GROMACS .gro file of C-alpha atoms in nm:
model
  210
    1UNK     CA    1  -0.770  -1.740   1.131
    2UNK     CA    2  -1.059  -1.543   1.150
    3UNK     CA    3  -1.371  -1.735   1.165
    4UNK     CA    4  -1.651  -1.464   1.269
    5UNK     CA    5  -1.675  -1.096   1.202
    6UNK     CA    6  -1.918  -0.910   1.457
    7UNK     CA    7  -2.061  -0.558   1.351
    8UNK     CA    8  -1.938  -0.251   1.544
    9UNK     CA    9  -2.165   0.046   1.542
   10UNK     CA   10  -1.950   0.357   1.724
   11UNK     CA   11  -2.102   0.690   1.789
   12UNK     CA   12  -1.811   0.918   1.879
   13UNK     CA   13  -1.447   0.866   1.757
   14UNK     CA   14  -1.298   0.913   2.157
   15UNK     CA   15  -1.538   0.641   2.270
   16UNK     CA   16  -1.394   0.312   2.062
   17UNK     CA   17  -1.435  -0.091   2.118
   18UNK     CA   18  -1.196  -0.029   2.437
   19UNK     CA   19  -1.084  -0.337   2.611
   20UNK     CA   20  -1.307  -0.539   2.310
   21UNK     CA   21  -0.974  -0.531   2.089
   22UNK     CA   22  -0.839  -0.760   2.319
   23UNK     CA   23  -1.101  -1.004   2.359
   24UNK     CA   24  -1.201  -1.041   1.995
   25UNK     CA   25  -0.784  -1.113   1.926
   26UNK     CA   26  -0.789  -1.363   2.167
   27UNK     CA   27  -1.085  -1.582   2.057
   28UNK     CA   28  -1.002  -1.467   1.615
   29UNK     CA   29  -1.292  -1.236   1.615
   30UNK     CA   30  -1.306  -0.992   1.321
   31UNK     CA   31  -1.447  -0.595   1.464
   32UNK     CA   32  -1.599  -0.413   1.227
   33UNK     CA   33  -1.609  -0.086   1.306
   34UNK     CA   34  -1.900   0.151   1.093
   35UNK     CA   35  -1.916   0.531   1.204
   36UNK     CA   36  -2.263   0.720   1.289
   37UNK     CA   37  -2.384   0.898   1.069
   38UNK     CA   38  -2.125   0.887   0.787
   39UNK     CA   39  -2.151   0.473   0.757
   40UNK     CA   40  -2.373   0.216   0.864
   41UNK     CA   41  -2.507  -0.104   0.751
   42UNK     CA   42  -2.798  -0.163   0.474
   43UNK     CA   43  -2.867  -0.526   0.703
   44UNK     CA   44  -2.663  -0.761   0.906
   45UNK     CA   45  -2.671  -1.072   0.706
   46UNK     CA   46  -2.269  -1.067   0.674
   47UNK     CA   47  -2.197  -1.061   1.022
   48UNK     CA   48  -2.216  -1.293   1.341
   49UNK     CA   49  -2.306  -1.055   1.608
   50UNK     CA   50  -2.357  -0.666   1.641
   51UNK     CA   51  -2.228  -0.424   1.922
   52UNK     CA   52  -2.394  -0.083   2.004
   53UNK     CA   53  -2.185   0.142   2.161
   54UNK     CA   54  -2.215   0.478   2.342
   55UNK     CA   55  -2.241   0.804   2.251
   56UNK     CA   56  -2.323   1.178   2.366
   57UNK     CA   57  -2.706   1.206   2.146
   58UNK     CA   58  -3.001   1.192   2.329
   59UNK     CA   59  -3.242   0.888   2.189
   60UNK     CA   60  -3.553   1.073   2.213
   61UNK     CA   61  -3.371   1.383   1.889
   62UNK     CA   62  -3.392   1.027   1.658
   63UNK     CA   63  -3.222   1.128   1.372
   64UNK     CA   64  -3.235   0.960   1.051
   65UNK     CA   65  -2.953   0.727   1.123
   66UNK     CA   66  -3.033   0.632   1.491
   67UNK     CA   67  -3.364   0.546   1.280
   68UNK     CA   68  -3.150   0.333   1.107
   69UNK     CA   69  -2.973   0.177   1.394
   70UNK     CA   70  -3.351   0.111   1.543
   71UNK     CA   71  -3.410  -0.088   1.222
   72UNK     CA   72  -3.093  -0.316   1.234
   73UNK     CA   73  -3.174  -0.355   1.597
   74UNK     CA   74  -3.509  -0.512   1.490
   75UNK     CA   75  -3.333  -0.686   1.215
   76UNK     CA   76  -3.089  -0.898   1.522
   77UNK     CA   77  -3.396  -0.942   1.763
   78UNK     CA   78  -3.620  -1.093   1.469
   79UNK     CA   79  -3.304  -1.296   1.325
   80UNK     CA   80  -3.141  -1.352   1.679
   81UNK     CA   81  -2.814  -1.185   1.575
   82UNK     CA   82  -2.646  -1.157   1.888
   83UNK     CA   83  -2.660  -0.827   2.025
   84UNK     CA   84  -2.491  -0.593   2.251
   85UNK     CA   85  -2.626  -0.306   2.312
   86UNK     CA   86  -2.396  -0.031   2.590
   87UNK     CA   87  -2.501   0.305   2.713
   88UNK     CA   88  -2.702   0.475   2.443
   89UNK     CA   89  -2.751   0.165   2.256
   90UNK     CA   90  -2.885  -0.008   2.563
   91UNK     CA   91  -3.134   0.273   2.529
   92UNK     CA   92  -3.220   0.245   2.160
   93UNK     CA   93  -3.239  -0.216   2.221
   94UNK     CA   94  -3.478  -0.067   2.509
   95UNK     CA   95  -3.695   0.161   2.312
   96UNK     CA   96  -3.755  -0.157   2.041
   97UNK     CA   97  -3.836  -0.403   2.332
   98UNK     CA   98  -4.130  -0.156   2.438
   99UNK     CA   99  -3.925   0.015   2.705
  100UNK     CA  100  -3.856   0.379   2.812
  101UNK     CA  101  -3.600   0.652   2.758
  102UNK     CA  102  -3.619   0.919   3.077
  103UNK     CA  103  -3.453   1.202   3.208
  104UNK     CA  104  -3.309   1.134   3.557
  105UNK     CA  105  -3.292   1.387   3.833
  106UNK     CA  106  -2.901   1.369   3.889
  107UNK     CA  107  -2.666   1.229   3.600
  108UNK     CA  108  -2.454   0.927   3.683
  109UNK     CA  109  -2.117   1.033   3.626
  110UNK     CA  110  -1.773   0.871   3.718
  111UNK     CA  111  -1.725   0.528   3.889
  112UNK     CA  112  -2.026   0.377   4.084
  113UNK     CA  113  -2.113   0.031   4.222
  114UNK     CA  114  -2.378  -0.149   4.057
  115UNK     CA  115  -2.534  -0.495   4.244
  116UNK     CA  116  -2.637  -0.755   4.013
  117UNK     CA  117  -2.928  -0.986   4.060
  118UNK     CA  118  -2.708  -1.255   4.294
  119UNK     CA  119  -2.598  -1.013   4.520
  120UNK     CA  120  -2.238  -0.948   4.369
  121UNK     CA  121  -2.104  -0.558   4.377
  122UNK     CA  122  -1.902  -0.439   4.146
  123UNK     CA  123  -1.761  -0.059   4.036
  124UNK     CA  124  -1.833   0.057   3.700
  125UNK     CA  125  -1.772   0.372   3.448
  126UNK     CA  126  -2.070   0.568   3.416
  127UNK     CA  127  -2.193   0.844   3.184
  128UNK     CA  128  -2.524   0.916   3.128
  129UNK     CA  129  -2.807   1.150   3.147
  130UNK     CA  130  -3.092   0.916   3.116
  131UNK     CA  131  -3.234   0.617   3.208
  132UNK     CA  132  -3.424   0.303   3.120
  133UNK     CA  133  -3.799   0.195   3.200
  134UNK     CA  134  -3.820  -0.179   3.100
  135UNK     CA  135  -4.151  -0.338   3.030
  136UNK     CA  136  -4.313  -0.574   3.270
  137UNK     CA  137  -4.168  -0.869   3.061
  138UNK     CA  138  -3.817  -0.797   3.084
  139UNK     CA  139  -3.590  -0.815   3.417
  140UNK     CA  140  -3.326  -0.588   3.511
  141UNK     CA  141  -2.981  -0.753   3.624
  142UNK     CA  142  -2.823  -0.547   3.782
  143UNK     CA  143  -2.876  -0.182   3.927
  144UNK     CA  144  -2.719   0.123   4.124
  145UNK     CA  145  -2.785   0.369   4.405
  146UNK     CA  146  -2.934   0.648   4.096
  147UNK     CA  147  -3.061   0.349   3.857
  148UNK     CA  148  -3.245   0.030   3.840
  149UNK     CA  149  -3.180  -0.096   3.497
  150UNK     CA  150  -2.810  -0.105   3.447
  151UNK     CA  151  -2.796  -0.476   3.279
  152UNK     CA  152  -3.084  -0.673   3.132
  153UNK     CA  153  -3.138  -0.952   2.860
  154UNK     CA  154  -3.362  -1.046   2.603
  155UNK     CA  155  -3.300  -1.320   2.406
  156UNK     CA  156  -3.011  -1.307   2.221
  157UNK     CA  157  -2.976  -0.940   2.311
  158UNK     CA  158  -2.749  -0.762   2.650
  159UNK     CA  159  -2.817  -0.397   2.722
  160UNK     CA  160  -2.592  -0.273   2.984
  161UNK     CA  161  -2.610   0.123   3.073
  162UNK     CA  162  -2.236   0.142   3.238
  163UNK     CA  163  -1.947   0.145   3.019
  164UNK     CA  164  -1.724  -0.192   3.079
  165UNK     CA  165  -1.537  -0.179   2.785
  166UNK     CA  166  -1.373   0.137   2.913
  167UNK     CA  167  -1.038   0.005   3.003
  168UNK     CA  168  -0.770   0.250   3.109
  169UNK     CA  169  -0.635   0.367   2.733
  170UNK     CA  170  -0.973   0.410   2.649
  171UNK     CA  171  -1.059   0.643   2.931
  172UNK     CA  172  -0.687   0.814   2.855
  173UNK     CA  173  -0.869   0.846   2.515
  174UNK     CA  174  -1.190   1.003   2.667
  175UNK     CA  175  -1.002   1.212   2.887
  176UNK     CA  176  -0.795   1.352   2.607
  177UNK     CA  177  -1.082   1.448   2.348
  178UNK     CA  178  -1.336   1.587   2.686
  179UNK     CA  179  -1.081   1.718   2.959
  180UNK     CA  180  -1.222   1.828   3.235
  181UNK     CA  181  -1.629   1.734   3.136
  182UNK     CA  182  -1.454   1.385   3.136
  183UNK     CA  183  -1.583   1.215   3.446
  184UNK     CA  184  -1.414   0.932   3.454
  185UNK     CA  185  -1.032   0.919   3.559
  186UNK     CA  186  -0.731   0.698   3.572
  187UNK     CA  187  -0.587   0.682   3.955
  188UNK     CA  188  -0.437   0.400   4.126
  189UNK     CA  189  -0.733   0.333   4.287
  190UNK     CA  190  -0.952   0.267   3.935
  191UNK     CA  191  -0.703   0.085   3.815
  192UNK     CA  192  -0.770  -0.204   4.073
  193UNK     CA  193  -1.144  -0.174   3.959
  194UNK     CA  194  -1.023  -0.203   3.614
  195UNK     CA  195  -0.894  -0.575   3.719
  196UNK     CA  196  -1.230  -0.688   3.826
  197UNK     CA  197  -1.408  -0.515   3.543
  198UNK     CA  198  -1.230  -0.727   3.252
  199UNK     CA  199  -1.275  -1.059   3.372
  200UNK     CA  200  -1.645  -1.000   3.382
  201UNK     CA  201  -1.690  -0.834   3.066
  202UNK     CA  202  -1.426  -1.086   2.918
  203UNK     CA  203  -1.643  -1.356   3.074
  204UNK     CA  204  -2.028  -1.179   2.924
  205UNK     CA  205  -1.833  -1.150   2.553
  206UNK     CA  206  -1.784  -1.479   2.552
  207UNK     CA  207  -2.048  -1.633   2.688
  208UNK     CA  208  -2.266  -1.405   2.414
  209UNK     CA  209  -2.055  -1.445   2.089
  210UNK     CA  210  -1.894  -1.744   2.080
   0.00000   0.00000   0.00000
């Protein structure tokens, strides 16, 4: 029975809920997907939780409906919605918590350890062109080599910068729609990282939403 419905904002139709699908099944959690810019919400008093994803725009263009996005985001810290917010919506929670969006010299592409605040190393997809300036008031979690925000909370709100809800149908998925500007792949060798990567995120979902 479903008992909770979370809201699913998605940027680009290759880059889906991933390895999400199978958490929300497991614990009767209701997805709802809404499409940027053809759908999106008027407010978020229907639904439990809300879930940023990813997405190839840049925040800094702020078009009418990441404008929109920016307000709901306000609307989940003020209300504490729960709220996670990966890759380009990591940037846009940032932006609203008094943060920065930046260009960095070298793009993190492909699979790259991050170390989290106790130490622990993990691999993780990566994607992105920019990166995030916290305020003084807000910790980062977890960072990489190119990166020093890659995970960071606020209240009831996550921002992560690497991608683990990329599981290996998703990145077929990516890799299908982008080809070879995909930088991501699906060897052998990822697919061991893949193992350590669920548990985690399986673990943060949880923890967050129910």
């Amino acid at each position: 029975m479903i008992h909770k419905t979370i809201a699913v904002f998605q940027h680009h139709p290759a880059e889906g809920v991933g390895r999400m699908a199978l958490w929300a099944k497991q614990h009767s959690i209701e997805l709802e997907c809404f499409y940027a810019p053809e759908s999106l919400l008027e407010n978020l008093d229907a639904y439990r939780g809300l879930i940023i994803l990813g997405g190839p725009m840049n925040v800094v263009d702020n078009p009418v409906w990441m404008q929109t996005e920016s307000r709901l985001i306000k609307q989940a810290l003020t209300q504490q919605v729960p709220l996670l917010a990966i890759c380009l919506g990591a940037q846009l929670l940032a932006i609203e918590l008094g943060g920065q969006v930046i260009d960095m010299p070298n793009p993190e592409l492909g699979w790259h350890e991050v170390t989290f605040a106790d130490g622990t190393i993990m691999a993780v997809p990566q994607w992105h062109y920019q990166a995030i300036n916290l305020p003084d008031s807000i910790v980062s979690l977890a960072r990489s080599a190119q990166c020093n925000v890659q995970m960071y909370h606020h209240q009831q709100a996550i921002g992560l910068q690497f991608h683990p809800e990329w599981n290996s149908a998703q990145i077929g998925q990516l890799i299908s729609h982008f080809g070879d500007e995909c930088p991501v792949t699906n060897t052998p060798h990822t697919h061991a990282m893949q193992d350590t990567l669920e548990p985690f995120f399986f673990k943060l979902l949880t923890e967050h939403f129910c």
